[in-house]
Amino acid sequence: VQCLSLLKDVIIWRHYVNVFNTLEGNLDLTLHCKSGDDDLGVHLLHHGEVFSWNFKPTLFGTTQFYCSFVWNNELHWFDIYIHGDDGRAACDYCNWNIYKSGPCRIQEPESPVQTPACYPWNKN
């Protein structure tokens, strides 16, 4: 068991998630992110502010974080990290800009592709 724990610490590295309020119209954004194991709480972001967290994915590849986003009494939600999804998990630093139309992941500086990957909001 101790060997498995050590192996997990060596093989599985931390992922860092940064969510930026870039809503048009300088709106405030309330977000609430959680996984099956962690509830990160409710956070109010003024325009330009960021909410950040980091984690180690599970050894068995089941990590998923989803967030709700509220502004002007509109509720949207999005699966912001899904293990195995290249668009949502192929990053050490997963930087997301939140727009009214949906979230956009900004590529890491060393990525050969620098175009943001934008997604629609999840369906209700």
Tab-separated table of C-alpha atoms in Angstrom:
chain	number	residue	atom	x	y	z
A	1	VAL	CA	0.000	0.000	0.000
A	2	GLN	CA	2.821	2.430	0.842
A	3	CYS	CA	4.533	1.591	-2.459
A	4	LEU	CA	1.286	2.284	-4.367
A	5	SER	CA	0.947	5.649	-2.604
A	6	LEU	CA	4.530	6.585	-3.493
A	7	LEU	CA	4.007	5.473	-7.106
A	8	LYS	CA	0.854	7.605	-7.321
A	9	ASP	CA	2.742	10.688	-6.043
A	10	VAL	CA	5.528	10.180	-8.601
A	11	ILE	CA	3.417	9.360	-11.687
A	12	ILE	CA	0.407	11.625	-11.206
A	13	TRP	CA	1.226	15.305	-11.259
A	14	ARG	CA	-0.890	18.229	-10.166
A	15	HIS	CA	-3.226	20.056	-12.488
A	16	TYR	CA	-3.875	23.746	-11.922
A	17	VAL	CA	-7.197	25.281	-12.966
A	18	ASN	CA	-7.699	29.033	-13.299
A	19	VAL	CA	-11.137	30.454	-14.129
A	20	PHE	CA	-11.175	34.113	-15.199
A	21	ASN	CA	-14.269	36.309	-15.222
A	22	THR	CA	-14.153	37.826	-18.714
A	23	LEU	CA	-17.899	38.378	-19.041
A	24	GLU	CA	-18.850	41.103	-21.441
A	25	GLY	CA	-20.304	44.230	-19.810
A	26	ASN	CA	-18.033	44.002	-16.722
A	27	LEU	CA	-20.542	41.714	-14.985
A	28	ASP	CA	-19.926	39.919	-11.708
A	29	LEU	CA	-19.769	36.129	-11.919
A	30	THR	CA	-20.745	33.681	-9.189
A	31	LEU	CA	-19.243	30.241	-9.645
A	32	HIS	CA	-19.447	26.975	-7.760
A	33	CYS	CA	-17.109	24.129	-8.740
A	34	LYS	CA	-17.033	20.583	-7.444
A	35	SER	CA	-16.001	17.037	-8.202
A	36	GLY	CA	-17.299	13.772	-6.828
A	37	ASP	CA	-14.921	14.195	-3.872
A	38	ASP	CA	-14.407	17.946	-3.455
A	39	ASP	CA	-16.787	20.901	-3.151
A	40	LEU	CA	-14.761	24.062	-3.769
A	41	GLY	CA	-17.515	26.375	-2.529
A	42	VAL	CA	-19.284	29.388	-3.991
A	43	HIS	CA	-17.127	32.310	-5.154
A	44	LEU	CA	-18.026	35.775	-6.394
A	45	LEU	CA	-15.659	37.099	-9.057
A	46	HIS	CA	-15.746	40.701	-10.150
A	47	HIS	CA	-14.809	41.312	-13.779
A	48	GLY	CA	-11.117	40.456	-14.317
A	49	GLU	CA	-10.787	38.343	-11.165
A	50	VAL	CA	-9.760	34.688	-11.099
A	51	PHE	CA	-10.619	31.623	-9.023
A	52	SER	CA	-7.906	28.950	-8.896
A	53	TRP	CA	-7.428	25.470	-7.491
A	54	ASN	CA	-5.160	22.494	-8.027
A	55	PHE	CA	-5.521	18.761	-7.642
A	56	LYS	CA	-4.044	15.391	-8.487
A	57	PRO	CA	-6.260	13.285	-10.753
A	58	THR	CA	-7.282	9.898	-9.418
A	59	LEU	CA	-5.002	7.012	-10.242
A	60	PHE	CA	-7.819	5.323	-12.149
A	61	GLY	CA	-8.615	8.284	-14.417
A	62	THR	CA	-12.072	9.202	-13.166
A	63	THR	CA	-11.482	12.808	-12.110
A	64	GLN	CA	-14.100	15.290	-13.273
A	65	PHE	CA	-14.804	18.841	-12.105
A	66	TYR	CA	-17.943	20.703	-13.064
A	67	CYS	CA	-18.916	24.292	-12.325
A	68	SER	CA	-22.070	26.355	-12.260
A	69	PHE	CA	-21.854	29.967	-13.421
A	70	VAL	CA	-24.412	32.667	-12.579
A	71	TRP	CA	-24.693	36.261	-13.759
A	72	ASN	CA	-27.792	38.456	-14.140
A	73	ASN	CA	-29.855	35.585	-12.670
A	74	GLU	CA	-28.838	33.307	-15.575
A	75	LEU	CA	-27.521	29.875	-14.611
A	76	HIS	CA	-25.099	27.918	-16.816
A	77	TRP	CA	-22.897	24.945	-16.094
A	78	PHE	CA	-19.914	23.246	-17.672
A	79	ASP	CA	-17.691	20.198	-17.101
A	80	ILE	CA	-14.432	22.113	-16.808
A	81	TYR	CA	-12.133	19.092	-16.330
A	82	ILE	CA	-12.823	15.575	-17.590
A	83	HIS	CA	-9.954	13.112	-17.329
A	84	GLY	CA	-9.158	11.691	-20.770
A	85	ASP	CA	-10.800	14.563	-22.675
A	86	ASP	CA	-7.938	16.257	-24.546
A	87	GLY	CA	-9.777	19.562	-24.736
A	88	ARG	CA	-10.521	19.702	-21.033
A	89	ALA	CA	-7.674	17.782	-19.423
A	90	ALA	CA	-4.603	17.915	-21.675
A	91	CYS	CA	-3.076	20.740	-19.673
A	92	ASP	CA	-0.949	21.209	-16.594
A	93	TYR	CA	-2.329	24.734	-16.262
A	94	CYS	CA	-5.917	24.779	-17.462
A	95	ASN	CA	-6.785	28.448	-17.956
A	96	TRP	CA	-10.412	29.251	-18.734
A	97	ASN	CA	-11.957	32.562	-19.780
A	98	ILE	CA	-15.689	32.749	-19.092
A	99	TYR	CA	-17.822	34.529	-21.693
A	100	LYS	CA	-21.605	34.758	-22.012
A	101	SER	CA	-21.443	32.407	-25.009
A	102	GLY	CA	-19.431	29.796	-23.088
A	103	PRO	CA	-16.011	28.998	-21.604
A	104	CYS	CA	-12.785	29.151	-23.648
A	105	ARG	CA	-9.599	27.344	-22.630
A	106	ILE	CA	-6.472	29.336	-23.354
A	107	GLN	CA	-3.668	27.147	-24.660
A	108	GLU	CA	-0.469	26.785	-22.661
A	109	PRO	CA	2.481	28.827	-23.973
A	110	GLU	CA	4.407	25.764	-25.205
A	111	SER	CA	1.412	24.433	-27.154
A	112	PRO	CA	1.925	24.434	-30.949
A	113	VAL	CA	-1.705	25.588	-31.304
A	114	GLN	CA	-2.445	28.968	-29.724
A	115	THR	CA	-6.113	29.290	-30.698
A	116	PRO	CA	-8.441	29.241	-27.682
A	117	ALA	CA	-10.681	26.173	-27.476
A	118	CYS	CA	-14.222	27.454	-26.907
A	119	TYR	CA	-17.158	25.304	-25.815
A	120	PRO	CA	-20.904	25.752	-25.493
A	121	TRP	CA	-22.536	25.558	-22.089
A	122	ASN	CA	-23.770	22.112	-21.037
A	123	LYS	CA	-27.397	21.407	-21.863
A	124	ASN	CA	-29.812	21.447	-18.907
